[in-house]
Coordinates of C-alpha atoms and ligand atoms in Angstrom, one line a residue:
X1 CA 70.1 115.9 88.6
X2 CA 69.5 118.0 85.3
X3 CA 69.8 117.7 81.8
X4 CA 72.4 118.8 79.7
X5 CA 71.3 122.5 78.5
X6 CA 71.6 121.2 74.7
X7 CA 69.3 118.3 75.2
X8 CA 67.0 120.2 77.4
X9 CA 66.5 123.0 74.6
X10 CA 66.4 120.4 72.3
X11 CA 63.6 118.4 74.5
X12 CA 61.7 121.4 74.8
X13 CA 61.5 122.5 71.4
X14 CA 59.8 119.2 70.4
X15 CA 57.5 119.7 73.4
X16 CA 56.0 122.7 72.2
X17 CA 56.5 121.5 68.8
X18 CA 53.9 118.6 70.0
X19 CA 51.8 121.2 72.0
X20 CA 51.3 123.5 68.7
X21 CA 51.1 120.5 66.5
X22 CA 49.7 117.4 68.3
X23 CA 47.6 118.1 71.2
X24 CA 45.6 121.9 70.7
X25 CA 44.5 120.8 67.6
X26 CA 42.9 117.5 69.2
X27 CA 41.4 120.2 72.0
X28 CA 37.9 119.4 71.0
X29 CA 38.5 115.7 70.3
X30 CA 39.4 115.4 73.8
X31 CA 36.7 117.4 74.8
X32 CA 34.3 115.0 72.9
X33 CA 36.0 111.7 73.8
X34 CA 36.4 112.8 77.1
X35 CA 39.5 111.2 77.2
X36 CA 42.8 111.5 75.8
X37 CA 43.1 109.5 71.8
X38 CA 45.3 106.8 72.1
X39 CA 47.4 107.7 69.5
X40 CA 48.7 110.8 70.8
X41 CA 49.6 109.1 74.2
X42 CA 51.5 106.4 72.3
X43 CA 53.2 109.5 70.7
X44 CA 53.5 110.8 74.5
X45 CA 55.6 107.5 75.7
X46 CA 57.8 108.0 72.3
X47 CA 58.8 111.2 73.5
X48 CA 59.7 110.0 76.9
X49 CA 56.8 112.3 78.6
X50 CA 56.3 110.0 81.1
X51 CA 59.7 109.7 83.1
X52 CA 61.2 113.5 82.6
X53 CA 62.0 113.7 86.4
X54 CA 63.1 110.3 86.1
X55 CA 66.9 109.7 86.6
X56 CA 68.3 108.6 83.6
X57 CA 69.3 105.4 85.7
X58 CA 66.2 104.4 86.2
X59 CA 65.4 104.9 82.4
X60 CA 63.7 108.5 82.6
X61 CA 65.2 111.6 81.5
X62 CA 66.2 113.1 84.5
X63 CA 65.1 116.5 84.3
X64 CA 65.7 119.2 87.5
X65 CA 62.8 120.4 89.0
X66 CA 63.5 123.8 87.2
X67 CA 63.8 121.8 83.7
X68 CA 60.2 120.2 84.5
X69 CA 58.8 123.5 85.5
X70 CA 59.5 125.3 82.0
X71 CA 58.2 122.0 80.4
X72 CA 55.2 122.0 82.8
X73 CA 54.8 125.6 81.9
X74 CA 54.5 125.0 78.1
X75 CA 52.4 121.7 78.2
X76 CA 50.0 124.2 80.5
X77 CA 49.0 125.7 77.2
X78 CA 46.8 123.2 76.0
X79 CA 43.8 121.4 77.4
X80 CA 45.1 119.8 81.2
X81 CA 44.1 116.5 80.5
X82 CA 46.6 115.9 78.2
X83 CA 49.5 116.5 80.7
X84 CA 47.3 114.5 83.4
X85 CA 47.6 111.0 81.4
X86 CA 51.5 111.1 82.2
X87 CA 51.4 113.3 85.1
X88 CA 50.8 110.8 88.3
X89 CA 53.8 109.3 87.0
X90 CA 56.3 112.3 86.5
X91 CA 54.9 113.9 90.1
X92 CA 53.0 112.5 93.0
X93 CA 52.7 108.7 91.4
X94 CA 56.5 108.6 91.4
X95 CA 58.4 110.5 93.5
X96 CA 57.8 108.9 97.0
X97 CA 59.3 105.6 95.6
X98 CA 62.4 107.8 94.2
X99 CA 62.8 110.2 97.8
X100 CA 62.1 107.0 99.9
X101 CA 62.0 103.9 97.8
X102 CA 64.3 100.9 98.9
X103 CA 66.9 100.6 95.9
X104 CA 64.9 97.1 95.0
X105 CA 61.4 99.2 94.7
X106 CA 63.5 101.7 92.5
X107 CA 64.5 99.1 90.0
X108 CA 61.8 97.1 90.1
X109 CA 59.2 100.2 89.3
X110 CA 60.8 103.9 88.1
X111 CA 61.8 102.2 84.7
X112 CA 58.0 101.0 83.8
X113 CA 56.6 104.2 85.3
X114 CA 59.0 106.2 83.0
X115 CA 58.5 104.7 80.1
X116 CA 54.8 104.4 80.8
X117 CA 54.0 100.9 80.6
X118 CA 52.9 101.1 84.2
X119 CA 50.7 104.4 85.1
X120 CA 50.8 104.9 88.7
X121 CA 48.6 106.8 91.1
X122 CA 48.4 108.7 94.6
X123 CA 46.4 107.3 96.6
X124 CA 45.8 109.7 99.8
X125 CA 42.5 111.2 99.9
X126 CA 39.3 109.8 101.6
X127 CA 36.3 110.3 102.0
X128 CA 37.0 111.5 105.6
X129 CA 40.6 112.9 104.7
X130 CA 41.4 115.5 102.6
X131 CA 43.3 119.0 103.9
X132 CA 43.3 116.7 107.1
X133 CA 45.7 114.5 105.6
X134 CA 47.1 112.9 108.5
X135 CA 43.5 111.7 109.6
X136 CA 43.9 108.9 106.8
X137 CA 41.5 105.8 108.4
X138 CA 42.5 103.5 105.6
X139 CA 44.1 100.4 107.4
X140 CA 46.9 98.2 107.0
X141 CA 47.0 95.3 109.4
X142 CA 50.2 92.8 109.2
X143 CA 49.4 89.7 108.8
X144 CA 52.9 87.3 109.1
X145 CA 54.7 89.0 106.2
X146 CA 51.9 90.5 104.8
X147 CA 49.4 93.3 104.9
X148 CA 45.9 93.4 104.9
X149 CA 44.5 96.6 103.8
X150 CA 40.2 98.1 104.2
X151 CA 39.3 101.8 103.2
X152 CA 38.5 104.2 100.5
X153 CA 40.1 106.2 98.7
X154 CA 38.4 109.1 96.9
X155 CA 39.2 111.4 93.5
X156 CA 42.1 109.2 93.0
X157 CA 43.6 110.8 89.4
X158 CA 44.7 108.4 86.9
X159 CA 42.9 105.7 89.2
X160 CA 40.9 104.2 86.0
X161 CA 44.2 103.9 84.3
X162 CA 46.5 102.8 87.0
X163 CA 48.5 99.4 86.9
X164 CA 50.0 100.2 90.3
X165 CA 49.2 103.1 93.7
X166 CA 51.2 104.5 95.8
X167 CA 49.1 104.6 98.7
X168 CA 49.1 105.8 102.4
X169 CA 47.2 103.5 105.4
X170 CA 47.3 103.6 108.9
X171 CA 49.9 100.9 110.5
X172 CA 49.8 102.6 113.1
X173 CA 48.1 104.8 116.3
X174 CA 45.9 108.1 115.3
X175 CA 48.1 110.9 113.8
X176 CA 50.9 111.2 111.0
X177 CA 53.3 108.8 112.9
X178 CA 50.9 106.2 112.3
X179 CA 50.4 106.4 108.7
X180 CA 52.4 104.3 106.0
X181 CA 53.1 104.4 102.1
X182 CA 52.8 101.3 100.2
X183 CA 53.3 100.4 96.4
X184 CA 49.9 98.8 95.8
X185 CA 49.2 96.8 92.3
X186 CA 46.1 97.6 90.8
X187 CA 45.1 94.4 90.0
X188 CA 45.5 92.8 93.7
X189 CA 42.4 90.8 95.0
X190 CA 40.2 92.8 96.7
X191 CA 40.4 96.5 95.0
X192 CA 37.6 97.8 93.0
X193 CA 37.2 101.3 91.5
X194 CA 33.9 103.7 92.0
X195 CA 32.4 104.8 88.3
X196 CA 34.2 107.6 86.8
X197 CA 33.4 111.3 88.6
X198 CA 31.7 113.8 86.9
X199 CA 33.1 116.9 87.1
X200 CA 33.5 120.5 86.2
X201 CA 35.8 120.3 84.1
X202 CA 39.0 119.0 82.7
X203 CA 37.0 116.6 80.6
X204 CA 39.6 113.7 79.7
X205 CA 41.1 113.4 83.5
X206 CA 39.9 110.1 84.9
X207 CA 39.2 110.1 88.6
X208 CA 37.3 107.6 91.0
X209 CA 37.1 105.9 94.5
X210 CA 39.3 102.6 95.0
X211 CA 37.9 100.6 97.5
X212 CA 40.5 98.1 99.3
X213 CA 38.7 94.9 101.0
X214 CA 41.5 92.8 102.6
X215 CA 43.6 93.6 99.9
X216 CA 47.3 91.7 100.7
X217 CA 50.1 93.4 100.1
X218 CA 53.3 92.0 100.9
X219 CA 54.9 93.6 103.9
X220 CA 58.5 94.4 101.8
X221 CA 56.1 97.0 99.8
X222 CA 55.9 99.5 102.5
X223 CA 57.9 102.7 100.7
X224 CA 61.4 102.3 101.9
X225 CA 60.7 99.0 104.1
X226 CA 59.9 101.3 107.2
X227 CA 56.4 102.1 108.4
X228 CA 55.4 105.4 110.2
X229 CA 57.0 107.6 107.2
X230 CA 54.6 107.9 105.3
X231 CA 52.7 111.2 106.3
X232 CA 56.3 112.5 105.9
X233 CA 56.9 110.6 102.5
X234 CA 53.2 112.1 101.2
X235 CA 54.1 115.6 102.1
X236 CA 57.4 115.5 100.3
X237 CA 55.5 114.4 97.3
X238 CA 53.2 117.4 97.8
X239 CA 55.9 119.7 98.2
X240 CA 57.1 118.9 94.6
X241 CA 53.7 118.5 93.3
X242 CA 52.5 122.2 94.2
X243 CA 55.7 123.4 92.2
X244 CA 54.6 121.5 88.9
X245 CA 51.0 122.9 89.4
X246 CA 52.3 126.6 89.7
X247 CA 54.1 126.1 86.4
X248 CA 50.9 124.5 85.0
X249 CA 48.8 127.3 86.0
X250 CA 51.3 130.0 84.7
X251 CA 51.2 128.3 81.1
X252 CA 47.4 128.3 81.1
X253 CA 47.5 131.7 82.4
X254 CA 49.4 132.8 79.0
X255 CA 47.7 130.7 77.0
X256 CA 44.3 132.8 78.3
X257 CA 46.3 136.2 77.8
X258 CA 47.1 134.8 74.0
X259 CA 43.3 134.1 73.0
X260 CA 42.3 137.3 74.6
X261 CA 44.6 139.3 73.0
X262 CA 43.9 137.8 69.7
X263 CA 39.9 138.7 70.2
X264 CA 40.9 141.9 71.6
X265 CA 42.7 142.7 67.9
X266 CA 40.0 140.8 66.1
X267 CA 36.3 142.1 67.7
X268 CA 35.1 145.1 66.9
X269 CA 32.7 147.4 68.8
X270 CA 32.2 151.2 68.1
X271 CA 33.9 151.0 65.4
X272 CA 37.3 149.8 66.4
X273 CA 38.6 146.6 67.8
X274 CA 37.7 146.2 71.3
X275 CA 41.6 145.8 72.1
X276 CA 41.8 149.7 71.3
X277 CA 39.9 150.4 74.9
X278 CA 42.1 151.0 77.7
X279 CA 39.3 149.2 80.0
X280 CA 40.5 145.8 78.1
X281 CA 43.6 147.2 77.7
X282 CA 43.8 147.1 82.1
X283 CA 42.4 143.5 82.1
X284 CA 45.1 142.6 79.7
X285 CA 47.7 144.5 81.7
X286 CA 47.2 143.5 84.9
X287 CA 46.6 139.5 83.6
X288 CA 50.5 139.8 82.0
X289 CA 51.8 141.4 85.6
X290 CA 50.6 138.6 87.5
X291 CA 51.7 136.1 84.7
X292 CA 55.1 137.6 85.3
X293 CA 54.7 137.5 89.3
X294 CA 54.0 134.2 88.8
X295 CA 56.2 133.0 87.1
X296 CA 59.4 134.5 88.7
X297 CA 57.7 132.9 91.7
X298 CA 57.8 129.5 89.8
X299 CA 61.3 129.7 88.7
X300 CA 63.0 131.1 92.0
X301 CA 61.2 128.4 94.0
X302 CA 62.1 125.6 91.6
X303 CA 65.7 127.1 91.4
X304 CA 66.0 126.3 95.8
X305 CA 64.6 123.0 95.6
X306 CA 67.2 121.9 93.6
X307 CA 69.6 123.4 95.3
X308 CA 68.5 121.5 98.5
X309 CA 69.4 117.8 99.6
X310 CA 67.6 115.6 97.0
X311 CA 64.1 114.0 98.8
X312 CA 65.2 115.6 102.0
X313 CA 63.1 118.0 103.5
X314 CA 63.3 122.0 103.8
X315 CA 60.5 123.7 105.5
X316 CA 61.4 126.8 104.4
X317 CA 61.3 125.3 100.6
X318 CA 58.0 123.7 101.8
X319 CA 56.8 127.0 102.6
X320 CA 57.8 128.9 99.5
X321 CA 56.4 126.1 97.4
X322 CA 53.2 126.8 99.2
X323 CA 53.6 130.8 98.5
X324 CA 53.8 129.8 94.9
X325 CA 51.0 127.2 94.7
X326 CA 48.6 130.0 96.6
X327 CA 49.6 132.8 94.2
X328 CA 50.1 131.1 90.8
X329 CA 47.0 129.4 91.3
X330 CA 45.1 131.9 92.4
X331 CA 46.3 133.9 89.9
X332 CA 45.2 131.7 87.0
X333 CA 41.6 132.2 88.5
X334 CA 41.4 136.2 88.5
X335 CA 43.4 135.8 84.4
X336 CA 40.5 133.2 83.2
X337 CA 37.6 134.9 84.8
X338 CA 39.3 138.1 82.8
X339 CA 39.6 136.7 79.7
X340 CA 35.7 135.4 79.4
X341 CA 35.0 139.0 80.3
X342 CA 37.2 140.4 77.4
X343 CA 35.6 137.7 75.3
X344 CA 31.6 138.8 76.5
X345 CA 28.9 137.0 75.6
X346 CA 31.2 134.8 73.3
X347 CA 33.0 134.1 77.0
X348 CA 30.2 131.9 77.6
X349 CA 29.4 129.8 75.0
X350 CA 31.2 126.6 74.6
X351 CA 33.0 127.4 71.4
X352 CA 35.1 129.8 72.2
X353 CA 38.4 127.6 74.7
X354 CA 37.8 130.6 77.9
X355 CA 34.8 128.7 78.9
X356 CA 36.5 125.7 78.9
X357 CA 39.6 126.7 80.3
X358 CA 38.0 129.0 83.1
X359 CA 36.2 125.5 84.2
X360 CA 39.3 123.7 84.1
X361 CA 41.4 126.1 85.8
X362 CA 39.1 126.2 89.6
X363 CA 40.5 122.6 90.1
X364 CA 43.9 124.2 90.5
X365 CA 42.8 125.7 93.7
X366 CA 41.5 123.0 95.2
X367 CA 43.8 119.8 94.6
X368 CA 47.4 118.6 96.0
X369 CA 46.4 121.4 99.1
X370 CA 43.7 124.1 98.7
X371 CA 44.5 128.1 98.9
X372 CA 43.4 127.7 102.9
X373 CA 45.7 124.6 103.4
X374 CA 48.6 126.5 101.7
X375 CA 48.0 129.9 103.7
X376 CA 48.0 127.4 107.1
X377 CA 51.2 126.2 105.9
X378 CA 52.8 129.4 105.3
X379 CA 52.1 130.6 108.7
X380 CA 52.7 127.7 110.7
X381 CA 56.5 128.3 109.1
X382 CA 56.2 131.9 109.7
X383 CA 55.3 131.6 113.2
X384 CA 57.9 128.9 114.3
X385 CA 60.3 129.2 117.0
Ligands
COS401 N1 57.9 117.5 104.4 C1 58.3 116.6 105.3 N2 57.7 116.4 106.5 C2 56.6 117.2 106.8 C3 56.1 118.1 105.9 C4 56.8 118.3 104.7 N3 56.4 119.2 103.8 N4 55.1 118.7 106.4 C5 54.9 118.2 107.6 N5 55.8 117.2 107.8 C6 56.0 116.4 109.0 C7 56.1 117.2 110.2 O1 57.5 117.7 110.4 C8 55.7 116.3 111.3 O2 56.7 115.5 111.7 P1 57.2 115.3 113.3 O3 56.0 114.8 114.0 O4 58.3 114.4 113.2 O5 57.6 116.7 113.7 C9 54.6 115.5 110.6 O6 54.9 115.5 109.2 C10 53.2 116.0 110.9 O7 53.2 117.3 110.5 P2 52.1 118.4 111.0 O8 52.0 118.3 112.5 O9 52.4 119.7 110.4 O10 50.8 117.8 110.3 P3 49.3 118.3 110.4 O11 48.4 117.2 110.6 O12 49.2 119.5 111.2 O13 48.9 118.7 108.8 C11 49.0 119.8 106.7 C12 49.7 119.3 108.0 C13 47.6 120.4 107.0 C14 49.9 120.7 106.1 C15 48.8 118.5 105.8 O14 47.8 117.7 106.3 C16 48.4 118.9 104.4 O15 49.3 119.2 103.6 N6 47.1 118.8 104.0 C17 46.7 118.9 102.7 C18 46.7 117.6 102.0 C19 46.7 117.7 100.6 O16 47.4 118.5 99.9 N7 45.8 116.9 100.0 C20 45.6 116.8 98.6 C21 45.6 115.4 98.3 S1 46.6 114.9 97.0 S2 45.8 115.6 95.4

């Protein structure tokens, strides 16, 4: 799946048209709001923004996974919470109904996700469970041709907005093999949300807890009608999901290098614009050479998981998109905490976006599999028969 190289430039061209023009002039709005103004993400569903890794069957726009990248890449020049209104339903909202939906859970969701009337969430994460994925206590209990779901689920993105979750509960004994993925509608009896978290940063994302108290869910919503995949189903989803957040860390990562280049030209100190001193000059350098690293990383990654079986999984894919996710996001870290020190004192005072951004940027290392989980993952392929 791909889009046509004359309608992908095209696409991308209004993207970052939309970028410059749109969204980093609404930077501090956002900031304010702390959410994203409706207006711009009506202009987002216009655009199609929320179903690019959509087949076009399905009424998205049926980007590659190297397409998204590059378009991942440039939204990752603006504020993240911009790209996080639409992004549970290009990446980890999505894709396990695409790799392992039934074709009746295809038609009867991808179009609404893609044009955006539905927002859907990933619902994985307790408060027990996080790098320990598969130790999801979350239950599902079937009940004739129904199930009857109890747990929490915790910093679930996009939860505040969501019509609809894909989410994972045990069916089954202790381990992967016992854990399921169902499409859950927000509005079923029994599911509340936790008040919005506080966090860090990337004012504008909504996150929360969704309780489930004997929440029914008919038994023909399990993803792909069989239980017991659903470790397998959530782990694809990462897979593809620590891809997009590579490309989103490389774009902030040039977006950092641009403002402190800019400052570097623009403030002066003994006489002569800071930019002029080869130890800025070194932070700059080595920021763009990791940018570069990254990036390659990014595009070479992206380029084998398209070449693989679509929704199948390739460990050795697995483990390359967990090189990338380590390094790009890592990366990002060691370019942000560079450019507040090129910036000084102004670094740290709200005004200036490095502050912002260098806030924003930690979460990278910590969601959809932290640096550690990433490294295990790595190793574990590394060290296989
Ligand atoms: N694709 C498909 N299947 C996969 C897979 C992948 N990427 N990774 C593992 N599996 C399969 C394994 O092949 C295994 O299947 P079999 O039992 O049939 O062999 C099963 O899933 C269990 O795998 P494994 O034994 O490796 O699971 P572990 O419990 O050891 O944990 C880690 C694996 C730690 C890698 C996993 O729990 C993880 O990714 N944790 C981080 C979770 C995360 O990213 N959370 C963020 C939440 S979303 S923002």
């Amino acid at each position: 799946m791909a889009l046509d190289a004359e309608s992908f430039s095209l696409l991308r061209a209004s993207v970052q048209r939309f970028i410059e023009e749109r969204l980093k002039p609404a930077e501090d709005t956002l900031e304010e709001l702390d959410d994203v103004p409706a207006d711009i993400v009506a202009d987002m569903k216009e655009m199609g923004l929320f179903g690019i890794s959509i087949p076009e069957e399905y009424g998205g726009i049926g980007l590659s996974m190297s397409q998204e990248c590059e378009v991942v890449y440039d939204l990752g020049h603006t504020a993240f919470a911009f790209r996080s209104v639409f992004g549970t339903n290009v990446g980890i909202g999505s894709q396990g109904i695409l790799m392992d939906g039934t074709e009746e859970q295809k038609q009867a969701y991808l179009p609404r996700i893609a044009s955006g009337d539905l927002i859907i969430s990933f619902a994985l994460t307790e408060p027990e469970a996080g790098s320990d994925a598969a130790s999801v206590q979350t239950r599902a209990v079937l009940e004739g041709d129904h199930y009857v779901i109890n747990g929490t689920k915790r910093f679930i993105t996009n939860a505040p907005r969501a019509g609809a979750f894909t989410l994972m509960a045990r069916t089954g004994d202790a381990g992967a093999s016992g854990i399921s993925s169902f499409i859950v509608p927000a509005d079923t009896p029994g599911i509340t949300l936790g008040k919005p978290d506080r966090k860090m940063g990337q004012r504008g994302t909504k996150t929360c807890d969704v309780v489930l108290e004997n929440v029914r869910v008919p038994a023909a919503n399990i993803i792909g009608g069989v239980p017991g995949v659903g470790f397998k189903t959530a782990m694809k989803v990462l897979d593809r999901g620590r891809l997009h957040i590579s490309a989103l860390a490389c774009g902030m990562a040039h977006r950092l290098i641009t403002d402190a280049v800019a400052y570097a030209r623009e403030r002066k100190q003994f006489g002569k614009p800071i930019g002029d001193f080869q130890l800025i000059q070194a932070m700059l350098a080595d920021s763009q050479a990791e940018l570069y690293a990254g990036m390659s990383m990014v595009r070479d990654c992206a380029q084998r998981y398209d070449a693989k079986a679509p929704g199948k999984a390739d460990p050795e894919v697995s483990m390359l998109a967990s090189c990338t996710k380590m390094f790009c996001t890592e990366m990002v870290g060691r370019v942000a905490d560079r450019a507040v020190q090129i910036h000084g004192g102004a670094g740290y005072i709200a005004e200036y976006k490095a502050e912002r951004f260098y806030r924003d940027v930690r979460l990278l290392r910590l969601y959809e599999g932290t640096t550690q989980i990433q490294q295990l993952i790595i190793a574990k392929q590394l060290l296989r028969d």
